[in-house]
XYZ file of C-alpha atoms in Angstrom:
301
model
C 78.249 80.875 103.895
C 79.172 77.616 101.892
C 78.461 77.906 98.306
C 76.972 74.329 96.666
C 79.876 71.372 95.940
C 80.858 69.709 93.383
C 82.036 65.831 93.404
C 85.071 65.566 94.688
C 85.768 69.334 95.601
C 88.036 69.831 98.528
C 87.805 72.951 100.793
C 89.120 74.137 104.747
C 90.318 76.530 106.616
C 94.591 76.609 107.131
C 96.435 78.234 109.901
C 99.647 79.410 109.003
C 101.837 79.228 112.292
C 105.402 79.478 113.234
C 108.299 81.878 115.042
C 108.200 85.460 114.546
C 110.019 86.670 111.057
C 109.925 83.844 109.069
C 107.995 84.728 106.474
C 104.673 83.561 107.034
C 102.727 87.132 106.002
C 105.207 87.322 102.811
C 103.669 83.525 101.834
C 100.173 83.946 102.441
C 100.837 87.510 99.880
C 102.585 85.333 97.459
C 100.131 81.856 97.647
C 97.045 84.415 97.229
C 98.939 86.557 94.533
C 98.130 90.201 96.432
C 98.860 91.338 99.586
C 96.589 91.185 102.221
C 99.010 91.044 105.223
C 101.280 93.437 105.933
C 105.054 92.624 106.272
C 108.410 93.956 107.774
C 111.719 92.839 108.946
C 110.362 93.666 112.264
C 109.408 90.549 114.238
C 105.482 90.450 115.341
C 104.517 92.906 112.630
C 100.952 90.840 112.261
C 98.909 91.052 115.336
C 95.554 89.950 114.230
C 94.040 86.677 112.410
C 94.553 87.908 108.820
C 92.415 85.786 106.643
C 93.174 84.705 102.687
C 91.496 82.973 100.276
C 92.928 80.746 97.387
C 90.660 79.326 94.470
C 92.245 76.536 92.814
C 90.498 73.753 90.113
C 88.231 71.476 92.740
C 89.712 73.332 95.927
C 89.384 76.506 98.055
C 92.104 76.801 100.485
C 91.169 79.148 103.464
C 94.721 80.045 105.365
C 94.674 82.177 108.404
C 97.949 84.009 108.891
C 98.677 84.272 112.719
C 101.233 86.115 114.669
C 104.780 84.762 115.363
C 104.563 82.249 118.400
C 107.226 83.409 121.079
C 108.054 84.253 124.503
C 105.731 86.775 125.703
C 107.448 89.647 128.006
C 104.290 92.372 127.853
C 100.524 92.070 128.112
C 100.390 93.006 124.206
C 102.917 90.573 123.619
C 100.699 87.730 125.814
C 97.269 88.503 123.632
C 99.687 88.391 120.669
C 100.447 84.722 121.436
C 96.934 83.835 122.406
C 95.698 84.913 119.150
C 98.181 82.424 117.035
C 97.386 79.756 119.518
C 94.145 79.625 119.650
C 93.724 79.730 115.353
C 95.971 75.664 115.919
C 92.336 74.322 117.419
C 89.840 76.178 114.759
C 91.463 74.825 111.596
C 91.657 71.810 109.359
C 95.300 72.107 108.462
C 98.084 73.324 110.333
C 101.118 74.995 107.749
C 104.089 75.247 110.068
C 106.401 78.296 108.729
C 109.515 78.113 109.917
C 112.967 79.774 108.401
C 115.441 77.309 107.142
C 118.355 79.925 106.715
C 118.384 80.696 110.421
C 116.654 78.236 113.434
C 116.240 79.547 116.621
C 116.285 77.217 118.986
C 114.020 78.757 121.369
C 111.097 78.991 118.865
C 111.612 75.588 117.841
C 111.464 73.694 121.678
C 107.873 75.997 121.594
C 106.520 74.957 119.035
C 107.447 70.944 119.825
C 105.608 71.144 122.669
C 102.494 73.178 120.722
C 102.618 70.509 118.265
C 102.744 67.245 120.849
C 98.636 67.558 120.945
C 97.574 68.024 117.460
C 95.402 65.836 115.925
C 94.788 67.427 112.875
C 97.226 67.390 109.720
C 100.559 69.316 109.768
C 102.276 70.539 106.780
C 105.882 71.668 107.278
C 107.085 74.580 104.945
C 111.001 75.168 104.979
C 111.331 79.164 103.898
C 114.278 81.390 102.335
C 115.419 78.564 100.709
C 117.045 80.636 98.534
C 119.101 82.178 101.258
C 120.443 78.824 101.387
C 123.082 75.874 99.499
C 120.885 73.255 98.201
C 122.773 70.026 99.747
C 121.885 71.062 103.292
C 118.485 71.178 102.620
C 118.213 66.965 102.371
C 119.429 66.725 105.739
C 117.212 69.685 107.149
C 114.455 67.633 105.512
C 115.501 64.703 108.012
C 116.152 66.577 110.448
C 112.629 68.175 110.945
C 110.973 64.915 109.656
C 112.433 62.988 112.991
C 111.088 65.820 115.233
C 107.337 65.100 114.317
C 105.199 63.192 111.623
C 104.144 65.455 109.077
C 101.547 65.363 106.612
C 104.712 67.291 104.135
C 107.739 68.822 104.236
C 107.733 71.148 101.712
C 110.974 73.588 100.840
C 109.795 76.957 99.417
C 110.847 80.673 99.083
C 108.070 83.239 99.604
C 110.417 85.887 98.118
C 111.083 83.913 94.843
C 108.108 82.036 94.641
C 110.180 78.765 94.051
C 107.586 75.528 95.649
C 104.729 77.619 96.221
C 102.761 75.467 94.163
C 104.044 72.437 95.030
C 103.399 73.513 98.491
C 99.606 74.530 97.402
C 98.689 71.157 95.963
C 99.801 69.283 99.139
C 98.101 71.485 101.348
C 95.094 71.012 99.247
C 95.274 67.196 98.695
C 95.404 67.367 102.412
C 91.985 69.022 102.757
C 88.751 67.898 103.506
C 85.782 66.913 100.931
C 83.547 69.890 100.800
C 81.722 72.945 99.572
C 83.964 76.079 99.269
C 83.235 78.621 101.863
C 83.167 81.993 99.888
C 82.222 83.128 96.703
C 85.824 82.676 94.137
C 86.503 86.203 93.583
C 86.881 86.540 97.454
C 90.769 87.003 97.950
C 89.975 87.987 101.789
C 87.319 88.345 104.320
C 88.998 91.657 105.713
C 87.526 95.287 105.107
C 89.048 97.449 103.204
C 89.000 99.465 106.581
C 90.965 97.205 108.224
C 93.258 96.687 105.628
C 93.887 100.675 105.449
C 95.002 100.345 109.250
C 97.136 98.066 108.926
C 99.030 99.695 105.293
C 99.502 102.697 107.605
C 101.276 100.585 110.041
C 103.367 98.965 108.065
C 104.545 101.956 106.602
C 104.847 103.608 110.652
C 107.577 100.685 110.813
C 108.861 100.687 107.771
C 109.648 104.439 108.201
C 110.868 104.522 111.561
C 113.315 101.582 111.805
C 114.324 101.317 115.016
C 113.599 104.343 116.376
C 109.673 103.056 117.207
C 108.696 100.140 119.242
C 105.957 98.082 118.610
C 104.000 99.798 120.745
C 102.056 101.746 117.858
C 98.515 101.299 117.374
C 96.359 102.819 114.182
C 92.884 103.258 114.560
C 90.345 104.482 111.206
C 88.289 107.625 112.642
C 86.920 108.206 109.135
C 86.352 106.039 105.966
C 84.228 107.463 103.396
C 83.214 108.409 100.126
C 83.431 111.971 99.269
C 79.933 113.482 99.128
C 80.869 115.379 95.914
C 83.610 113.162 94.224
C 82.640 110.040 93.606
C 86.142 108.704 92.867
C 87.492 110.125 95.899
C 87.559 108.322 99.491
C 88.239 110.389 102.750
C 90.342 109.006 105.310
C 91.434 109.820 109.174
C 93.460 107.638 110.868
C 95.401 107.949 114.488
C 98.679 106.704 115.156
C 98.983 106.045 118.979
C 102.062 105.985 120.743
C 102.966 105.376 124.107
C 105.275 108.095 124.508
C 106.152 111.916 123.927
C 109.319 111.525 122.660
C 108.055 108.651 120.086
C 105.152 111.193 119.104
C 108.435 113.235 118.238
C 110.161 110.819 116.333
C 106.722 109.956 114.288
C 106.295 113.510 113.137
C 109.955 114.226 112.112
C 111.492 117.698 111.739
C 108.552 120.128 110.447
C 106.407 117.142 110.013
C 108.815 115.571 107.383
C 108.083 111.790 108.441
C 104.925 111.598 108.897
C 104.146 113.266 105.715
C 106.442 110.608 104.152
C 104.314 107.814 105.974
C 101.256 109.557 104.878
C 102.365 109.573 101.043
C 103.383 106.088 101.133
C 100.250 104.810 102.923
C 97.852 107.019 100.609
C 99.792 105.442 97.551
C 99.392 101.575 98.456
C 95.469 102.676 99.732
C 94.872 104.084 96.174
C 96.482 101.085 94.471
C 93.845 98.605 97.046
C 90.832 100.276 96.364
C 91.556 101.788 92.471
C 90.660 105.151 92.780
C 92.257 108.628 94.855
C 92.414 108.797 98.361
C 92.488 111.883 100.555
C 94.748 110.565 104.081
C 94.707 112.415 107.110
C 97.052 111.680 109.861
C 97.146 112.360 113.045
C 99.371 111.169 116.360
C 98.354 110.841 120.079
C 100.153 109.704 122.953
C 98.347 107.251 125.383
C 101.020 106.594 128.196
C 101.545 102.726 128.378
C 98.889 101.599 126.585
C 100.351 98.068 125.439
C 100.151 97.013 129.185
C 96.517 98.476 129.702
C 93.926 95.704 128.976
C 91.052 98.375 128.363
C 93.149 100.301 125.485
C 94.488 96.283 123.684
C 90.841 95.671 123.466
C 89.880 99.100 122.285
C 92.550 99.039 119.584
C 91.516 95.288 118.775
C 93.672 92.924 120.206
């Protein structure tokens, strides 16, 4: 619901788009100042439209962070896409992520061609600049700025912080006059449930390595107040795998790494919502669900 507008006040919605890994999630975190998307070193770690909010004098900037645009190989991997593409045609402003310490050539021919039809503004931001010497970047600059007209071409590092608010005040002299969209303590339009989920995934991957696919799912069976403490919320969540032998790997010798992902996912819960948590865990096999269309939309993609 739009709240009432001031003279002059700017205010949109922003898709953040771009290749898989290069930082987008770990941007949106940093621009908003909390994290609201969930990161890894794990390509396609976000799945879902994760929506931020940033309150700044005269401007609300609205970013949507989107999944990595790449090849897909499964059905999960095809609704993964669909989701970032579709966010390019419901936005005002288009911030193109991409990772200026390492181009891959293949992302960048895709996202040419998703860019040839635009007709909306697109702001390019050059990432890990810090992972980088500082005279390449004026040819990088060029480089890009010869591949398409952008609105900006802004260099930044989400890990440092370094141009993030150069790269907010472009984006928002870029936006549309207007009355802001949400109320300005709003960081997010996500629930806390959802946010839970996806904590408990990151942590899945974060805990696992290699050893897990991406084919884990985490749905919230139970989110809750306790009846009798009123500073203590009750959750169940299910970790779904595709496979025994992942189930396995999940649950770790005597139930050592789950309990680990359980500890570090009750931790960063208690930290979100300010008060104790009680985290249940459990694991369940559905064979090949990533390829079964009924189980992606069950589990929300």
């Amino acid at each position: 619901m739009q709240q009432h507008a001031e003279e002059g006040f700017r205010t949109g919605f922003i898709g953040i788009v771009g290749p898989p890994n290069v930082g987008k999630s770990t941007l949106l975190n940093r621009m908003i100042g909390q994290k609201i998307s969930i990161t890894s070193k794990k390509p396609q770690t976000t799945r879902n439209r994760i929506q931020g909010i940033v309150n700044r004098p005269g401007c609300q900037l609205v970013f949507i962070d989107t999944p990595g645009i790449h090849t897909a190989r499964s059905p999960l991997n095809t609704r993964i896409v669909e989701t970032a593409l579709s966010v390019m045609g419901d936005v005002d402003v288009l911030l193109l992520v991409v990772d200026a310490s390492d181009a891959d050539p293949e992302s960048e021919a895709m996202l040419k061609t998703a860019l040839q039809n635009q007709n909306r503004p697109v702001i390019l931001a050059l990432n890990k600049i810090d992972l980088i010497a500082r005279p390449s970047l004026l040819s990088m600059i060029a480089d890009w700025s010869a591949i398409y007209p952008f609105k900006a071409v802004v260099p930044v590092s989400a890990e440092t912080g370094e141009q993030v608010d150069a790269l907010l005040q472009a984006l928002s002299e870029t936006l549309p006059e207007g009355p802001a969209f949400f109320p300005e303590e709003n960081l997010t339009d996500l629930s806390v449930r959802f946010l839970a989920g996806e904590i408990i995934r990151e942590k899945v991957f974060r805990q696992t390595g290699q050893e897990i696919p991406y084919s884990v799912a985490v749905t919230i069976d139970l989110f809750k107040e306790d009846e009798k403490k009123a500073d203590l919320t009750r959750i169940h969540a299910t970790i779904h795998v595709e496979r025994d032998s992942q189930k396995g790997i999940l649950i770790g010798k005597q139930g050592s790494k789950l309990g680990r992902i359980g500890e570090d996912s009750r931790k960063e819960i208690e930290r979100m919502l300010g008060k104790r948590v009680f985290l249940k865990l459990y694991v369940r096999v559905e064979k090949n669900w990533s390829k079964d269309s009924r189980f992606l939309s069950k589990f929300g993609y």
